[in-house]
Tab-separated table of C-alpha atoms in Angstrom:
chain	number	residue	atom	x	y	z
A	571	MET	CA	16.135	36.936	-45.639
A	572	ASN	CA	12.502	37.769	-46.227
A	573	ARG	CA	9.985	38.612	-43.495
A	574	ARG	CA	8.307	35.205	-43.689
A	575	ASN	CA	11.559	33.325	-43.020
A	576	ARG	CA	12.456	35.651	-40.154
A	577	ARG	CA	9.070	34.990	-38.556
A	578	LEU	CA	9.521	31.245	-39.011
A	579	ILE	CA	12.948	31.312	-37.356
A	580	THR	CA	11.606	33.410	-34.482
A	581	TRP	CA	8.714	30.992	-34.012
A	582	TRP	CA	11.027	27.961	-33.894
A	583	ALA	CA	13.424	29.791	-31.567
A	584	TRP	CA	10.534	30.165	-29.131
A	585	LEU	CA	9.017	26.705	-29.625
A	586	VAL	CA	12.125	24.512	-29.345
A	587	PRO	CA	13.104	25.561	-25.775
A	588	CYS	CA	9.500	25.095	-24.652
A	589	VAL	CA	9.422	21.573	-26.083
A	590	VAL	CA	12.780	20.735	-24.502
A	591	ILE	CA	11.616	21.958	-21.099
A	592	LEU	CA	8.376	19.999	-21.404
A	593	LEU	CA	10.074	16.770	-22.455
A	594	THR	CA	12.745	17.136	-19.797
A	595	GLY	CA	10.104	17.575	-17.141
A	596	CYS	CA	8.139	14.551	-18.329
A	597	ALA	CA	11.262	12.410	-18.474
A	598	SER	CA	12.610	13.402	-15.069
A	599	HIS	CA	9.588	13.937	-12.878
A	600	ARG	CA	9.982	10.439	-11.390
A	601	SER	CA	13.777	10.373	-11.258
A	602	ASP	CA	13.813	11.427	-7.614
A	603	VAL	CA	11.926	8.279	-6.562
A	604	PRO	CA	14.406	5.429	-5.893
A	605	THR	CA	13.916	1.925	-7.242
A	606	ASN	CA	15.712	0.185	-4.360
A	607	PHE	CA	13.988	-0.796	-1.104
A	608	PRO	CA	16.138	0.218	1.868
A	609	PHE	CA	13.584	-0.217	4.645
A	610	GLN	CA	14.300	-2.894	7.252
A	611	PHE	CA	10.908	-4.209	8.289
A	612	ASN	CA	11.772	-7.064	10.636
A	613	ASP	CA	9.179	-6.946	13.421
A	614	ASN	CA	8.692	-10.680	13.977
A	615	ASN	CA	5.523	-12.558	14.880
A	616	PRO	CA	6.020	-12.576	18.690
A	617	HIS	CA	6.519	-8.807	18.598
A	618	GLN	CA	3.381	-8.227	16.529
A	619	LEU	CA	1.399	-10.813	18.452
A	620	ALA	CA	1.976	-8.955	21.713
A	621	ALA	CA	0.349	-5.816	20.298
A	622	ALA	CA	-2.404	-7.857	18.629
A	623	LYS	CA	-3.378	-9.491	21.922
A	624	LYS	CA	-3.317	-6.163	23.721
A	625	TYR	CA	-5.446	-4.180	21.275
A	626	GLY	CA	-7.428	-6.785	19.370
A	627	ILE	CA	-10.240	-9.286	19.836
A	628	GLU	CA	-10.006	-12.836	21.120
A	629	PRO	CA	-9.411	-15.314	18.274
A	630	LEU	CA	-12.540	-16.818	16.713
A	631	GLU	CA	-12.808	-20.560	16.208
A	632	ASP	CA	-14.607	-20.201	12.880
A	633	ARG	CA	-16.589	-17.660	10.861
A	634	SER	CA	-19.874	-18.565	12.503
A	635	GLN	CA	-18.618	-16.675	15.576
A	636	LEU	CA	-18.028	-13.479	13.631
A	637	LYS	CA	-21.507	-12.106	14.332
A	638	LYS	CA	-20.671	-11.988	18.061
A	639	VAL	CA	-17.887	-9.445	17.562
A	640	LYS	CA	-18.954	-7.499	14.471
A	641	ARG	CA	-20.002	-4.522	16.578
A	642	LYS	CA	-16.387	-4.193	17.726
A	643	LEU	CA	-15.043	-4.288	14.181
A	644	ARG	CA	-15.158	-2.276	10.977
A	645	LEU	CA	-15.793	-3.591	7.474
A	646	ILE	CA	-12.878	-3.275	5.035
A	647	GLU	CA	-13.881	-2.782	1.406
A	648	ASP	CA	-12.710	-0.961	-1.714
A	649	CYS	CA	-12.586	2.805	-1.191
A	650	ASP	CA	-10.684	5.894	-2.327
A	651	TYR	CA	-7.528	4.823	-0.497
A	652	TYR	CA	-7.179	1.071	-1.036
A	653	ALA	CA	-8.509	-1.946	-2.912
A	654	VAL	CA	-9.262	-5.320	-1.335
A	655	ASP	CA	-8.277	-8.569	-3.043
A	656	PRO	CA	-10.789	-11.426	-3.278
A	657	LEU	CA	-10.224	-13.001	0.149
A	658	THR	CA	-9.969	-16.792	0.413
A	659	HIS	CA	-8.474	-17.283	3.876
A	660	SER	CA	-9.654	-14.194	5.752
A	661	VAL	CA	-12.671	-11.961	6.234
A	662	PRO	CA	-12.706	-8.177	5.637
A	663	TYR	CA	-12.859	-6.843	9.185
A	664	LEU	CA	-10.431	-4.921	11.405
A	665	THR	CA	-10.536	-3.096	14.708
A	666	PRO	CA	-11.354	0.624	14.350
A	667	GLN	CA	-7.741	1.605	14.996
A	668	ALA	CA	-6.378	-0.898	12.493
A	669	LYS	CA	-8.783	0.408	9.857
A	670	LYS	CA	-7.660	3.952	10.658
A	671	LEU	CA	-4.040	2.894	10.173
A	672	LEU	CA	-4.876	1.247	6.841
A	673	LYS	CA	-6.594	4.416	5.659
A	674	SER	CA	-3.593	6.512	6.725
A	675	ILE	CA	-1.265	4.325	4.670
A	676	GLY	CA	-3.520	4.429	1.617
A	677	LYS	CA	-4.016	8.170	1.878
A	678	GLY	CA	-0.305	8.795	2.400
A	679	PHE	CA	0.580	6.606	-0.585
A	680	ARG	CA	-1.702	8.489	-2.972
A	681	LYS	CA	-0.446	11.801	-1.585
A	682	ALA	CA	3.138	10.709	-2.293
A	683	LEU	CA	2.221	9.822	-5.878
A	684	LYS	CA	0.690	13.243	-6.366
A	685	LYS	CA	3.728	14.942	-4.843
A	686	HIS	CA	6.003	13.263	-7.372
A	687	ARG	CA	3.552	13.863	-10.233
A	688	MET	CA	3.208	10.153	-10.862
A	689	GLY	CA	0.245	8.122	-12.075
A	690	ASP	CA	-2.526	7.372	-9.610
A	691	TYR	CA	-2.625	3.984	-7.859
A	692	LYS	CA	-4.120	2.393	-4.755
A	693	ILE	CA	-2.523	-0.075	-2.376
A	694	ILE	CA	-3.992	-3.595	-2.324
A	695	VAL	CA	-5.051	-5.410	0.856
A	696	THR	CA	-4.406	-9.132	0.487
A	697	SER	CA	-5.325	-10.500	3.931
A	698	VAL	CA	-7.229	-9.297	6.987
A	699	LEU	CA	-8.954	-11.080	9.925
A	700	ARG	CA	-8.496	-14.847	10.120
A	701	THR	CA	-10.323	-17.354	12.276
A	702	LYS	CA	-8.499	-20.356	13.718
A	703	GLU	CA	-10.131	-22.471	11.054
A	704	ASP	CA	-8.864	-20.096	8.344
A	705	VAL	CA	-5.346	-20.378	9.747
A	706	ARG	CA	-5.437	-24.184	9.777
A	707	LYS	CA	-6.487	-24.236	6.133
A	708	LEU	CA	-3.903	-21.619	5.180
A	709	MET	CA	-1.065	-23.521	6.835
A	710	LYS	CA	-1.591	-26.298	4.314
A	711	VAL	CA	-0.750	-23.994	1.398
A	712	ASN	CA	1.327	-21.172	2.908
A	713	SER	CA	4.578	-21.944	4.716
A	714	ASN	CA	4.576	-18.456	6.284
A	715	ALA	CA	1.316	-19.070	8.108
A	716	VAL	CA	1.548	-19.792	11.834
A	717	ALA	CA	-1.053	-21.182	14.217
A	718	ASN	CA	-0.613	-18.293	16.639
A	719	SER	CA	-1.275	-15.546	14.086
A	720	ALA	CA	-1.704	-11.829	14.773
A	721	HIS	CA	-4.318	-11.873	12.008
A	722	CYS	CA	-6.663	-13.658	14.415
A	723	HIS	CA	-7.001	-10.509	16.525
A	724	ALA	CA	-8.316	-8.189	13.762
A	725	THR	CA	-5.371	-5.842	14.284
A	726	THR	CA	-3.326	-7.038	11.347
A	727	PHE	CA	-3.452	-6.773	7.557
A	728	ASP	CA	-1.206	-7.573	4.609
A	729	LEU	CA	-0.421	-5.130	1.793
A	730	SER	CA	1.032	-6.271	-1.504
A	731	TYR	CA	4.271	-4.556	-2.471
A	732	ARG	CA	4.337	-6.116	-5.937
A	733	ARG	CA	0.818	-5.295	-7.129
A	734	PHE	CA	-0.964	-1.944	-7.028
A	735	LYS	CA	-4.415	-0.991	-8.267
A	736	TYR	CA	-4.094	1.318	-11.273
A	737	VAL	CA	-6.491	4.277	-11.176
A	738	ASP	CA	-5.388	6.895	-13.696
A	739	GLY	CA	-2.463	8.648	-15.357
A	740	ASP	CA	0.963	7.307	-16.247
A	741	LYS	CA	1.929	3.661	-15.795
A	742	GLU	CA	4.689	3.549	-13.215
A	743	ASP	CA	7.690	1.389	-12.367
A	744	GLN	CA	6.540	-1.132	-9.744
A	745	ARG	CA	9.830	-0.709	-7.885
A	746	GLN	CA	9.161	2.998	-7.389
A	747	LEU	CA	5.629	2.299	-6.193
A	748	LYS	CA	7.057	-0.211	-3.743
A	749	TYR	CA	9.536	2.377	-2.483
A	750	LEU	CA	6.817	4.978	-1.893
A	751	LEU	CA	4.682	2.449	-0.014
A	752	GLY	CA	7.689	1.541	2.130
A	753	GLU	CA	8.412	5.204	2.818
A	754	VAL	CA	4.847	5.870	3.989
A	755	VAL	CA	4.756	2.770	6.183
A	756	ASN	CA	8.194	3.467	7.623
A	757	LYS	CA	7.176	6.952	8.782
A	758	LEU	CA	4.203	5.493	10.662
A	759	ARG	CA	6.380	2.724	12.108
A	760	GLU	CA	8.935	5.254	13.354
A	761	LYS	CA	6.120	7.090	15.133
A	762	GLY	CA	5.193	3.865	16.918
A	763	LYS	CA	1.896	3.489	15.075
A	764	CYS	CA	2.562	-0.004	13.748
A	765	SER	CA	4.847	-3.016	13.528
A	766	VAL	CA	5.879	-4.314	10.114
A	767	ARG	CA	7.392	-7.476	8.693
A	768	TYR	CA	8.662	-7.786	5.131
A	769	GLU	CA	7.520	-11.120	3.677
A	770	THR	CA	9.330	-12.329	0.575
A	771	LYS	CA	7.368	-15.473	-0.299
A	772	GLN	CA	4.002	-13.748	-0.115
A	773	THR	CA	5.416	-10.442	-1.456
A	774	CYS	CA	3.585	-8.387	1.133
A	775	LEU	CA	4.064	-6.143	4.151
A	776	HIS	CA	2.570	-7.758	7.264
A	777	ILE	CA	1.363	-4.855	9.415
A	778	THR	CA	-0.073	-4.744	12.961
A	779	VAL	CA	-1.458	-1.632	14.607
A	780	ASN	CA	0.281	-0.688	17.865
A	781	GLN	CA	-2.564	1.117	19.635
């Protein structure tokens, strides 16, 4: 065997293990994130409504009354931690504590993605503060809507668990993204920070701040 062939064999002997390690890492770096959703989020409306009444504002009849309470609320808009859907039956305001909770969830979600070396995504807010008029209109098209809604107190928001805002990197399995969102929310729920209901028809997590 000449020197050239020996060098070629040595080069391949070094390259092949490196490629195998690299491909194995790329293929398995998400394998530790489950695709099932084991979290039991069953905090019903009366439970969430109690916290909403305690920590939130008095319900508004319509959006013309919003200016009276804006100083007590915080605007919710696209940021580094979450994206906000075009809102048809709510307005983008929450109490300061509810906004803080939303930010914690969004920040925790992106941190979890980074931990597992997954692509970068944001959670999506689908509903926020509703006036009584908003609720009446929504009840005509959404069977989950109730007249006595926690959303009316600016303490409550909905997060999609089916859609996530893509930012950068790899495209991920939606089921794994859903699991990570559930894991982040569940940790906050166990600490008493929030109440959560899993809604199947609207494919969202209905979340109310508990402080």
